[in-house]
mmCIF file as Biopython writes it, N, C-alpha, C and O atoms, coordinates in Angstrom:
data_model
#
loop_
_atom_site.group_PDB
_atom_site.id
_atom_site.type_symbol
_atom_site.label_atom_id
_atom_site.label_alt_id
_atom_site.label_comp_id
_atom_site.label_asym_id
_atom_site.label_entity_id
_atom_site.label_seq_id
_atom_site.pdbx_PDB_ins_code
_atom_site.Cartn_x
_atom_site.Cartn_y
_atom_site.Cartn_z
_atom_site.occupancy
_atom_site.B_iso_or_equiv
_atom_site.auth_seq_id
_atom_site.auth_asym_id
_atom_site.pdbx_PDB_model_num
ATOM 1   N N  . MET A ? 1  ? -26.688 -162.786 -11.914 1.0 0.0 1  A 1 
ATOM 2   C CA . MET A ? 1  ? -25.419 -162.443 -11.318 1.0 0.0 1  A 1 
ATOM 3   C C  . MET A ? 1  ? -24.877 -162.170 -9.965  1.0 0.0 1  A 1 
ATOM 4   O O  . MET A ? 1  ? -23.673 -162.018 -9.760  1.0 0.0 1  A 1 
ATOM 5   N N  . VAL A ? 2  ? -25.931 -162.102 -8.902  1.0 0.0 2  A 1 
ATOM 6   C CA . VAL A ? 2  ? -25.496 -162.748 -7.902  1.0 0.0 2  A 1 
ATOM 7   C C  . VAL A ? 2  ? -25.218 -164.440 -7.555  1.0 0.0 2  A 1 
ATOM 8   O O  . VAL A ? 2  ? -25.034 -164.816 -6.397  1.0 0.0 2  A 1 
ATOM 9   N N  . ALA A ? 3  ? -25.218 -165.068 -8.336  1.0 0.0 3  A 1 
ATOM 10  C CA . ALA A ? 3  ? -24.925 -166.573 -8.406  1.0 0.0 3  A 1 
ATOM 11  C C  . ALA A ? 3  ? -23.619 -166.406 -8.471  1.0 0.0 3  A 1 
ATOM 12  O O  . ALA A ? 3  ? -22.887 -166.855 -7.589  1.0 0.0 3  A 1 
ATOM 13  N N  . ALA A ? 4  ? -23.197 -165.795 -9.431  1.0 0.0 4  A 1 
ATOM 14  C CA . ALA A ? 4  ? -21.521 -166.043 -10.868 1.0 0.0 4  A 1 
ATOM 15  C C  . ALA A ? 4  ? -20.833 -165.280 -9.117  1.0 0.0 4  A 1 
ATOM 16  O O  . ALA A ? 4  ? -19.950 -165.841 -8.470  1.0 0.0 4  A 1 
ATOM 17  N N  . ILE A ? 5  ? -21.289 -164.390 -8.827  1.0 0.0 5  A 1 
ATOM 18  C CA . ILE A ? 5  ? -20.554 -162.879 -7.368  1.0 0.0 5  A 1 
ATOM 19  C C  . ILE A ? 5  ? -20.151 -163.762 -6.536  1.0 0.0 5  A 1 
ATOM 20  O O  . ILE A ? 5  ? -19.341 -163.374 -5.695  1.0 0.0 5  A 1 
ATOM 21  N N  . ASP A ? 6  ? -20.660 -165.459 -6.506  1.0 0.0 6  A 1 
ATOM 22  C CA . ASP A ? 6  ? -21.664 -166.114 -5.506  1.0 0.0 6  A 1 
ATOM 23  C C  . ASP A ? 6  ? -19.722 -166.993 -5.325  1.0 0.0 6  A 1 
ATOM 24  O O  . ASP A ? 6  ? -19.100 -167.317 -4.313  1.0 0.0 6  A 1 
ATOM 25  N N  . LEU A ? 7  ? -19.420 -167.073 -6.554  1.0 0.0 7  A 1 
ATOM 26  C CA . LEU A ? 7  ? -19.135 -168.702 -7.310  1.0 0.0 7  A 1 
ATOM 27  C C  . LEU A ? 7  ? -17.396 -168.140 -7.105  1.0 0.0 7  A 1 
ATOM 28  O O  . LEU A ? 7  ? -16.449 -168.677 -6.529  1.0 0.0 7  A 1 
ATOM 29  N N  . THR A ? 8  ? -17.499 -166.953 -7.789  1.0 0.0 8  A 1 
ATOM 30  C CA . THR A ? 8  ? -16.267 -166.717 -7.894  1.0 0.0 8  A 1 
ATOM 31  C C  . THR A ? 8  ? -15.677 -166.402 -6.246  1.0 0.0 8  A 1 
ATOM 32  O O  . THR A ? 8  ? -14.550 -166.761 -5.906  1.0 0.0 8  A 1 
ATOM 33  N N  . SER A ? 9  ? -16.321 -165.916 -5.616  1.0 0.0 9  A 1 
ATOM 34  C CA . SER A ? 9  ? -16.233 -165.168 -4.226  1.0 0.0 9  A 1 
ATOM 35  C C  . SER A ? 9  ? -15.457 -166.964 -3.361  1.0 0.0 9  A 1 
ATOM 36  O O  . SER A ? 9  ? -14.297 -167.282 -3.100  1.0 0.0 9  A 1 
ATOM 37  N N  . THR A ? 10 ? -16.772 -167.698 -3.179  1.0 0.0 10 A 1 
ATOM 38  C CA . THR A ? 10 ? -15.878 -169.177 -2.620  1.0 0.0 10 A 1 
ATOM 39  C C  . THR A ? 10 ? -14.048 -169.360 -3.858  1.0 0.0 10 A 1 
ATOM 40  O O  . THR A ? 10 ? -12.912 -169.598 -3.449  1.0 0.0 10 A 1 
ATOM 41  N N  . VAL A ? 11 ? -14.384 -169.191 -4.917  1.0 0.0 11 A 1 
ATOM 42  C CA . VAL A ? 11 ? -13.803 -169.607 -5.568  1.0 0.0 11 A 1 
ATOM 43  C C  . VAL A ? 11 ? -12.343 -168.911 -4.457  1.0 0.0 11 A 1 
ATOM 44  O O  . VAL A ? 11 ? -11.544 -169.549 -3.771  1.0 0.0 11 A 1 
ATOM 45  N N  . LEU A ? 12 ? -12.442 -167.652 -4.633  1.0 0.0 12 A 1 
ATOM 46  C CA . LEU A ? 12 ? -11.801 -166.656 -3.855  1.0 0.0 12 A 1 
ATOM 47  C C  . LEU A ? 12 ? -10.629 -167.267 -2.736  1.0 0.0 12 A 1 
ATOM 48  O O  . LEU A ? 12 ? -9.410  -167.377 -2.603  1.0 0.0 12 A 1 
ATOM 49  N N  . ASP A ? 13 ? -11.907 -167.571 -2.049  1.0 0.0 13 A 1 
ATOM 50  C CA . ASP A ? 13 ? -11.595 -167.996 -0.779  1.0 0.0 13 A 1 
ATOM 51  C C  . ASP A ? 13 ? -10.457 -169.451 -0.576  1.0 0.0 13 A 1 
ATOM 52  O O  . ASP A ? 13 ? -9.436  -169.521 0.108   1.0 0.0 13 A 1 
ATOM 53  N N  . ASP A ? 14 ? -11.266 -170.762 -1.670  1.0 0.0 14 A 1 
ATOM 54  C CA . ASP A ? 14 ? -10.836 -171.847 -1.999  1.0 0.0 14 A 1 
ATOM 55  C C  . ASP A ? 14 ? -9.086  -171.297 -2.448  1.0 0.0 14 A 1 
ATOM 56  O O  . ASP A ? 14 ? -8.257  -172.187 -2.263  1.0 0.0 14 A 1 
ATOM 57  N N  . ILE A ? 15 ? -8.697  -170.377 -2.822  1.0 0.0 15 A 1 
ATOM 58  C CA . ILE A ? 15 ? -7.579  -169.607 -2.953  1.0 0.0 15 A 1 
ATOM 59  C C  . ILE A ? 15 ? -6.175  -169.489 -2.403  1.0 0.0 15 A 1 
ATOM 60  O O  . ILE A ? 15 ? -5.047  -169.966 -2.532  1.0 0.0 15 A 1 
ATOM 61  N N  . VAL A ? 16 ? -7.143  -168.227 -1.442  1.0 0.0 16 A 1 
ATOM 62  C CA . VAL A ? 16 ? -6.220  -167.572 -0.186  1.0 0.0 16 A 1 
ATOM 63  C C  . VAL A ? 16 ? -5.832  -168.814 1.219   1.0 0.0 16 A 1 
ATOM 64  O O  . VAL A ? 16 ? -4.968  -168.727 2.092   1.0 0.0 16 A 1 
ATOM 65  N N  . ILE A ? 17 ? -7.227  -170.308 0.877   1.0 0.0 17 A 1 
ATOM 66  C CA . ILE A ? 17 ? -6.515  -171.113 1.426   1.0 0.0 17 A 1 
ATOM 67  C C  . ILE A ? 17 ? -5.663  -172.056 1.808   1.0 0.0 17 A 1 
ATOM 68  O O  . ILE A ? 17 ? -5.060  -172.548 2.762   1.0 0.0 17 A 1 
ATOM 69  N N  . ASP A ? 18 ? -5.971  -172.128 0.059   1.0 0.0 18 A 1 
ATOM 70  C CA . ASP A ? 18 ? -4.826  -172.896 -0.752  1.0 0.0 18 A 1 
ATOM 71  C C  . ASP A ? 18 ? -3.838  -172.048 -0.285  1.0 0.0 18 A 1 
ATOM 72  O O  . ASP A ? 18 ? -3.305  -172.711 0.604   1.0 0.0 18 A 1 
ATOM 73  N N  . MET A ? 19 ? -3.156  -170.762 -0.362  1.0 0.0 19 A 1 
ATOM 74  C CA . MET A ? 19 ? -2.770  -170.371 -0.865  1.0 0.0 19 A 1 
ATOM 75  C C  . MET A ? 19 ? -1.743  -170.583 1.426   1.0 0.0 19 A 1 
ATOM 76  O O  . MET A ? 19 ? -0.625  -171.008 1.717   1.0 0.0 19 A 1 
ATOM 77  N N  . MET A ? 20 ? -2.267  -170.335 1.855   1.0 0.0 20 A 1 
ATOM 78  C CA . MET A ? 20 ? -1.941  -170.856 3.041   1.0 0.0 20 A 1 
ATOM 79  C C  . MET A ? 20 ? -0.797  -172.216 3.862   1.0 0.0 20 A 1 
ATOM 80  O O  . MET A ? 20 ? 0.205   -172.447 4.539   1.0 0.0 20 A 1 
ATOM 81  N N  . ASP A ? 21 ? -2.334  -172.933 2.867   1.0 0.0 21 A 1 
ATOM 82  C CA . ASP A ? 21 ? -1.704  -174.633 3.182   1.0 0.0 21 A 1 
ATOM 83  C C  . ASP A ? 21 ? -0.068  -174.062 2.094   1.0 0.0 21 A 1 
ATOM 84  O O  . ASP A ? 21 ? 0.712   -174.961 2.406   1.0 0.0 21 A 1 
ATOM 85  N N  . TRP A ? 22 ? 0.355   -173.559 1.560   1.0 0.0 22 A 1 
ATOM 86  C CA . TRP A ? 22 ? 1.160   -173.969 0.716   1.0 0.0 22 A 1 
ATOM 87  C C  . TRP A ? 22 ? 2.194   -172.994 1.109   1.0 0.0 22 A 1 
ATOM 88  O O  . TRP A ? 22 ? 3.327   -172.767 0.684   1.0 0.0 22 A 1 
ATOM 89  N N  . ILE A ? 23 ? 1.569   -172.554 1.920   1.0 0.0 23 A 1 
ATOM 90  C CA . ILE A ? 23 ? 2.867   -171.527 2.478   1.0 0.0 23 A 1 
ATOM 91  C C  . ILE A ? 23 ? 3.089   -172.416 3.864   1.0 0.0 23 A 1 
ATOM 92  O O  . ILE A ? 23 ? 4.204   -172.921 4.000   1.0 0.0 23 A 1 
ATOM 93  N N  . ASP A ? 24 ? 2.292   -172.594 4.697   1.0 0.0 24 A 1 
ATOM 94  C CA . ASP A ? 24 ? 2.873   -173.896 5.603   1.0 0.0 24 A 1 
ATOM 95  C C  . ASP A ? 24 ? 3.370   -175.020 5.302   1.0 0.0 24 A 1 
ATOM 96  O O  . ASP A ? 24 ? 3.697   -175.778 6.216   1.0 0.0 24 A 1 
ATOM 97  N N  . VAL A ? 25 ? 3.599   -175.509 3.543   1.0 0.0 25 A 1 
ATOM 98  C CA . VAL A ? 25 ? 3.993   -176.166 3.682   1.0 0.0 25 A 1 
ATOM 99  C C  . VAL A ? 25 ? 5.977   -176.308 3.569   1.0 0.0 25 A 1 
ATOM 100 O O  . VAL A ? 25 ? 6.413   -177.368 3.122   1.0 0.0 25 A 1 
ATOM 101 N N  . PHE A ? 26 ? 6.843   -175.364 3.932   1.0 0.0 26 A 1 
ATOM 102 C CA . PHE A ? 26 ? 7.475   -174.437 3.076   1.0 0.0 26 A 1 
ATOM 103 C C  . PHE A ? 26 ? 8.788   -174.584 4.734   1.0 0.0 26 A 1 
ATOM 104 O O  . PHE A ? 26 ? 10.013  -174.504 4.833   1.0 0.0 26 A 1 
ATOM 105 N N  . ASN A ? 27 ? 7.296   -174.898 6.051   1.0 0.0 27 A 1 
ATOM 106 C CA . ASN A ? 27 ? 8.399   -174.770 7.241   1.0 0.0 27 A 1 
ATOM 107 C C  . ASN A ? 27 ? 8.629   -176.184 7.217   1.0 0.0 27 A 1 
ATOM 108 O O  . ASN A ? 27 ? 9.787   -176.303 7.618   1.0 0.0 27 A 1 
ATOM 109 N N  . GLU A ? 28 ? 8.152   -177.358 6.960   1.0 0.0 28 A 1 
ATOM 110 C CA . GLU A ? 28 ? 8.060   -178.867 6.966   1.0 0.0 28 A 1 
ATOM 111 C C  . GLU A ? 28 ? 9.858   -178.893 5.994   1.0 0.0 28 A 1 
ATOM 112 O O  . GLU A ? 28 ? 10.440  -178.386 5.036   1.0 0.0 28 A 1 
ATOM 113 N N  . PRO A ? 29 ? 10.103  -180.216 7.506   1.0 0.0 29 A 1 
ATOM 114 C CA . PRO A ? 29 ? 11.077  -180.321 6.302   1.0 0.0 29 A 1 
ATOM 115 C C  . PRO A ? 29 ? 11.851  -180.601 4.982   1.0 0.0 29 A 1 
ATOM 116 O O  . PRO A ? 29 ? 11.484  -181.543 4.280   1.0 0.0 29 A 1 
ATOM 117 N N  . PRO A ? 30 ? 13.159  -179.638 4.521   1.0 0.0 30 A 1 
ATOM 118 C CA . PRO A ? 30 ? 12.361  -180.344 2.635   1.0 0.0 30 A 1 
ATOM 119 C C  . PRO A ? 30 ? 12.506  -181.717 2.307   1.0 0.0 30 A 1 
ATOM 120 O O  . PRO A ? 30 ? 13.707  -181.956 2.179   1.0 0.0 30 A 1 
ATOM 121 N N  . GLY A ? 31 ? 11.924  -182.558 2.146   1.0 0.0 31 A 1 
ATOM 122 C CA . GLY A ? 31 ? 12.116  -184.151 1.325   1.0 0.0 31 A 1 
ATOM 123 C C  . GLY A ? 31 ? 10.980  -184.156 2.012   1.0 0.0 31 A 1 
ATOM 124 O O  . GLY A ? 31 ? 9.889   -184.124 1.443   1.0 0.0 31 A 1 
ATOM 125 N N  . SER A ? 32 ? 11.163  -184.212 3.766   1.0 0.0 32 A 1 
ATOM 126 C CA . SER A ? 32 ? 9.774   -185.091 3.739   1.0 0.0 32 A 1 
ATOM 127 C C  . SER A ? 32 ? 8.696   -185.009 2.813   1.0 0.0 32 A 1 
ATOM 128 O O  . SER A ? 32 ? 8.452   -184.215 1.904   1.0 0.0 32 A 1 
ATOM 129 N N  . ILE A ? 33 ? 7.858   -186.441 3.444   1.0 0.0 33 A 1 
ATOM 130 C CA . ILE A ? 33 ? 7.222   -187.516 2.497   1.0 0.0 33 A 1 
ATOM 131 C C  . ILE A ? 33 ? 6.050   -186.482 2.174   1.0 0.0 33 A 1 
ATOM 132 O O  . ILE A ? 33 ? 5.667   -186.114 1.063   1.0 0.0 33 A 1 
ATOM 133 N N  . SER A ? 34 ? 5.531   -186.072 3.564   1.0 0.0 34 A 1 
ATOM 134 C CA . SER A ? 34 ? 3.811   -184.718 3.876   1.0 0.0 34 A 1 
ATOM 135 C C  . SER A ? 34 ? 4.424   -183.939 3.416   1.0 0.0 34 A 1 
ATOM 136 O O  . SER A ? 34 ? 3.633   -183.774 2.488   1.0 0.0 34 A 1 
ATOM 137 N N  . ARG A ? 35 ? 5.476   -182.989 3.126   1.0 0.0 35 A 1 
ATOM 138 C CA . ARG A ? 35 ? 6.180   -182.127 2.273   1.0 0.0 35 A 1 
ATOM 139 C C  . ARG A ? 35 ? 5.926   -182.217 0.747   1.0 0.0 35 A 1 
ATOM 140 O O  . ARG A ? 35 ? 5.436   -181.155 0.365   1.0 0.0 35 A 1 
ATOM 141 N N  . ILE A ? 36 ? 6.019   -182.738 0.159   1.0 0.0 36 A 1 
ATOM 142 C CA . ILE A ? 36 ? 6.537   -183.373 -1.510  1.0 0.0 36 A 1 
ATOM 143 C C  . ILE A ? 36 ? 4.627   -183.622 -1.684  1.0 0.0 36 A 1 
ATOM 144 O O  . ILE A ? 36 ? 4.036   -183.131 -2.645  1.0 0.0 36 A 1 
ATOM 145 N N  . ASP A ? 37 ? 3.992   -184.326 -0.749  1.0 0.0 37 A 1 
ATOM 146 C CA . ASP A ? 37 ? 2.412   -184.392 -0.818  1.0 0.0 37 A 1 
ATOM 147 C C  . ASP A ? 37 ? 1.540   -183.615 -0.664  1.0 0.0 37 A 1 
ATOM 148 O O  . ASP A ? 37 ? 0.510   -183.877 -1.285  1.0 0.0 37 A 1 
ATOM 149 N N  . ARG A ? 38 ? 1.538   -182.494 0.099   1.0 0.0 38 A 1 
ATOM 150 C CA . ARG A ? 38 ? 0.745   -181.602 0.229   1.0 0.0 38 A 1 
ATOM 151 C C  . ARG A ? 38 ? 1.126   -180.359 -0.331  1.0 0.0 38 A 1 
ATOM 152 O O  . ARG A ? 38 ? 0.462   -179.347 -0.102  1.0 0.0 38 A 1 
ATOM 153 N N  . LYS A ? 39 ? 2.486   -180.339 -1.292  1.0 0.0 39 A 1 
ATOM 154 C CA . LYS A ? 39 ? 3.332   -179.653 -2.237  1.0 0.0 39 A 1 
ATOM 155 C C  . LYS A ? 39 ? 2.178   -179.540 -3.538  1.0 0.0 39 A 1 
ATOM 156 O O  . LYS A ? 39 ? 1.675   -178.536 -4.043  1.0 0.0 39 A 1 
ATOM 157 N N  . THR A ? 40 ? 2.043   -180.565 -3.759  1.0 0.0 40 A 1 
ATOM 158 C CA . THR A ? 40 ? 1.307   -181.308 -4.687  1.0 0.0 40 A 1 
ATOM 159 C C  . THR A ? 40 ? -0.180  -181.565 -4.738  1.0 0.0 40 A 1 
ATOM 160 O O  . THR A ? 40 ? -0.967  -181.322 -5.653  1.0 0.0 40 A 1 
ATOM 161 N N  . SER A ? 41 ? -0.404  -182.138 -3.489  1.0 0.0 41 A 1 
ATOM 162 C CA . SER A ? 41 ? -1.868  -181.485 -3.240  1.0 0.0 41 A 1 
ATOM 163 C C  . SER A ? 41 ? -2.795  -180.117 -3.177  1.0 0.0 41 A 1 
ATOM 164 O O  . SER A ? 41 ? -3.956  -179.712 -3.241  1.0 0.0 41 A 1 
ATOM 165 N N  . THR A ? 42 ? -1.257  -179.659 -2.984  1.0 0.0 42 A 1 
ATOM 166 C CA . THR A ? 42 ? -2.206  -178.139 -2.605  1.0 0.0 42 A 1 
ATOM 167 C C  . THR A ? 42 ? -1.534  -177.009 -4.383  1.0 0.0 42 A 1 
ATOM 168 O O  . THR A ? 42 ? -1.466  -175.784 -4.486  1.0 0.0 42 A 1 
ATOM 169 N N  . TYR A ? 43 ? -1.147  -178.174 -5.532  1.0 0.0 43 A 1 
ATOM 170 C CA . TYR A ? 43 ? -0.645  -177.418 -6.241  1.0 0.0 43 A 1 
ATOM 171 C C  . TYR A ? 43 ? -1.745  -177.462 -7.053  1.0 0.0 43 A 1 
ATOM 172 O O  . TYR A ? 43 ? -2.324  -176.529 -7.609  1.0 0.0 43 A 1 
ATOM 173 N N  . ARG A ? 44 ? -2.079  -179.150 -7.076  1.0 0.0 44 A 1 
ATOM 174 C CA . ARG A ? 44 ? -3.578  -179.940 -7.432  1.0 0.0 44 A 1 
ATOM 175 C C  . ARG A ? 44 ? -4.879  -178.320 -7.335  1.0 0.0 44 A 1 
ATOM 176 O O  . ARG A ? 44 ? -5.371  -177.459 -8.065  1.0 0.0 44 A 1 
ATOM 177 N N  . ARG A ? 45 ? -4.878  -178.617 -6.421  1.0 0.0 45 A 1 
ATOM 178 C CA . ARG A ? 45 ? -6.168  -177.476 -6.565  1.0 0.0 45 A 1 
ATOM 179 C C  . ARG A ? 45 ? -6.055  -176.087 -6.299  1.0 0.0 45 A 1 
ATOM 180 O O  . ARG A ? 45 ? -7.020  -175.518 -5.788  1.0 0.0 45 A 1 
ATOM 181 N N  . LEU A ? 46 ? -4.755  -175.293 -6.638  1.0 0.0 46 A 1 
ATOM 182 C CA . LEU A ? 46 ? -4.837  -174.180 -7.032  1.0 0.0 46 A 1 
ATOM 183 C C  . LEU A ? 46 ? -4.964  -174.630 -8.522  1.0 0.0 46 A 1 
ATOM 184 O O  . LEU A ? 46 ? -5.215  -173.618 -9.177  1.0 0.0 46 A 1 
ATOM 185 N N  . GLU A ? 47 ? -4.913  -175.437 -9.115  1.0 0.0 47 A 1 
ATOM 186 C CA . GLU A ? 47 ? -5.358  -175.270 -10.432 1.0 0.0 47 A 1 
ATOM 187 C C  . GLU A ? 47 ? -6.037  -175.714 -10.767 1.0 0.0 47 A 1 
ATOM 188 O O  . GLU A ? 47 ? -5.985  -176.042 -11.953 1.0 0.0 47 A 1 
ATOM 189 N N  . ALA A ? 48 ? -7.570  -176.168 -9.687  1.0 0.0 48 A 1 
ATOM 190 C CA . ALA A ? 48 ? -8.932  -176.414 -9.998  1.0 0.0 48 A 1 
ATOM 191 C C  . ALA A ? 48 ? -9.561  -174.342 -9.424  1.0 0.0 48 A 1 
ATOM 192 O O  . ALA A ? 48 ? -10.115 -173.286 -9.729  1.0 0.0 48 A 1 
ATOM 193 N N  . ALA A ? 49 ? -9.061  -174.908 -8.742  1.0 0.0 49 A 1 
ATOM 194 C CA . ALA A ? 49 ? -9.590  -172.216 -8.275  1.0 0.0 49 A 1 
ATOM 195 C C  . ALA A ? 49 ? -9.463  -172.832 -9.916  1.0 0.0 49 A 1 
ATOM 196 O O  . ALA A ? 49 ? -10.223 -173.531 -10.587 1.0 0.0 49 A 1 
ATOM 197 N N  . GLN A ? 50 ? -8.216  -172.255 -10.174 1.0 0.0 50 A 1 
ATOM 198 C CA . GLN A ? 50 ? -7.847  -171.617 -10.937 1.0 0.0 50 A 1 
ATOM 199 C C  . GLN A ? 50 ? -8.693  -172.338 -12.735 1.0 0.0 50 A 1 
ATOM 200 O O  . GLN A ? 50 ? -8.918  -171.893 -13.860 1.0 0.0 50 A 1 
ATOM 201 N N  . SER A ? 51 ? -8.818  -173.198 -12.236 1.0 0.0 51 A 1 
ATOM 202 C CA . SER A ? 51 ? -9.999  -173.305 -14.022 1.0 0.0 51 A 1 
ATOM 203 C C  . SER A ? 51 ? -11.147 -172.868 -14.317 1.0 0.0 51 A 1 
ATOM 204 O O  . SER A ? 51 ? -11.805 -172.635 -15.331 1.0 0.0 51 A 1 
ATOM 205 N N  . ARG A ? 52 ? -11.343 -172.749 -12.213 1.0 0.0 52 A 1 
ATOM 206 C CA . ARG A ? 52 ? -13.457 -171.959 -12.119 1.0 0.0 52 A 1 
ATOM 207 C C  . ARG A ? 52 ? -13.120 -171.029 -12.506 1.0 0.0 52 A 1 
ATOM 208 O O  . ARG A ? 52 ? -14.020 -170.541 -13.188 1.0 0.0 52 A 1 
ATOM 209 N N  . LEU A ? 53 ? -12.358 -170.486 -12.480 1.0 0.0 53 A 1 
ATOM 210 C CA . LEU A ? 53 ? -12.578 -168.771 -12.845 1.0 0.0 53 A 1 
ATOM 211 C C  . LEU A ? 53 ? -12.661 -168.554 -14.086 1.0 0.0 53 A 1 
ATOM 212 O O  . LEU A ? 53 ? -13.132 -167.424 -14.210 1.0 0.0 53 A 1 
ATOM 213 N N  . THR A ? 54 ? -12.310 -169.369 -15.866 1.0 0.0 54 A 1 
ATOM 214 C CA . THR A ? 54 ? -11.881 -169.037 -16.233 1.0 0.0 54 A 1 
ATOM 215 C C  . THR A ? 54 ? -13.200 -170.020 -16.831 1.0 0.0 54 A 1 
ATOM 216 O O  . THR A ? 54 ? -13.384 -170.134 -18.043 1.0 0.0 54 A 1 
#
């Protein structure tokens, strides 16, 4: 049970950090390459974190 709680805590920490990155993306100029790259990689990390929760 403790291991499950630790794993969930780690995954949730990752999600919070990724969401903060996602918000930062919108401070970049629209259409910039770095914005598109960061948006895509952050979305992939969020999907991976979500799959670890289920």
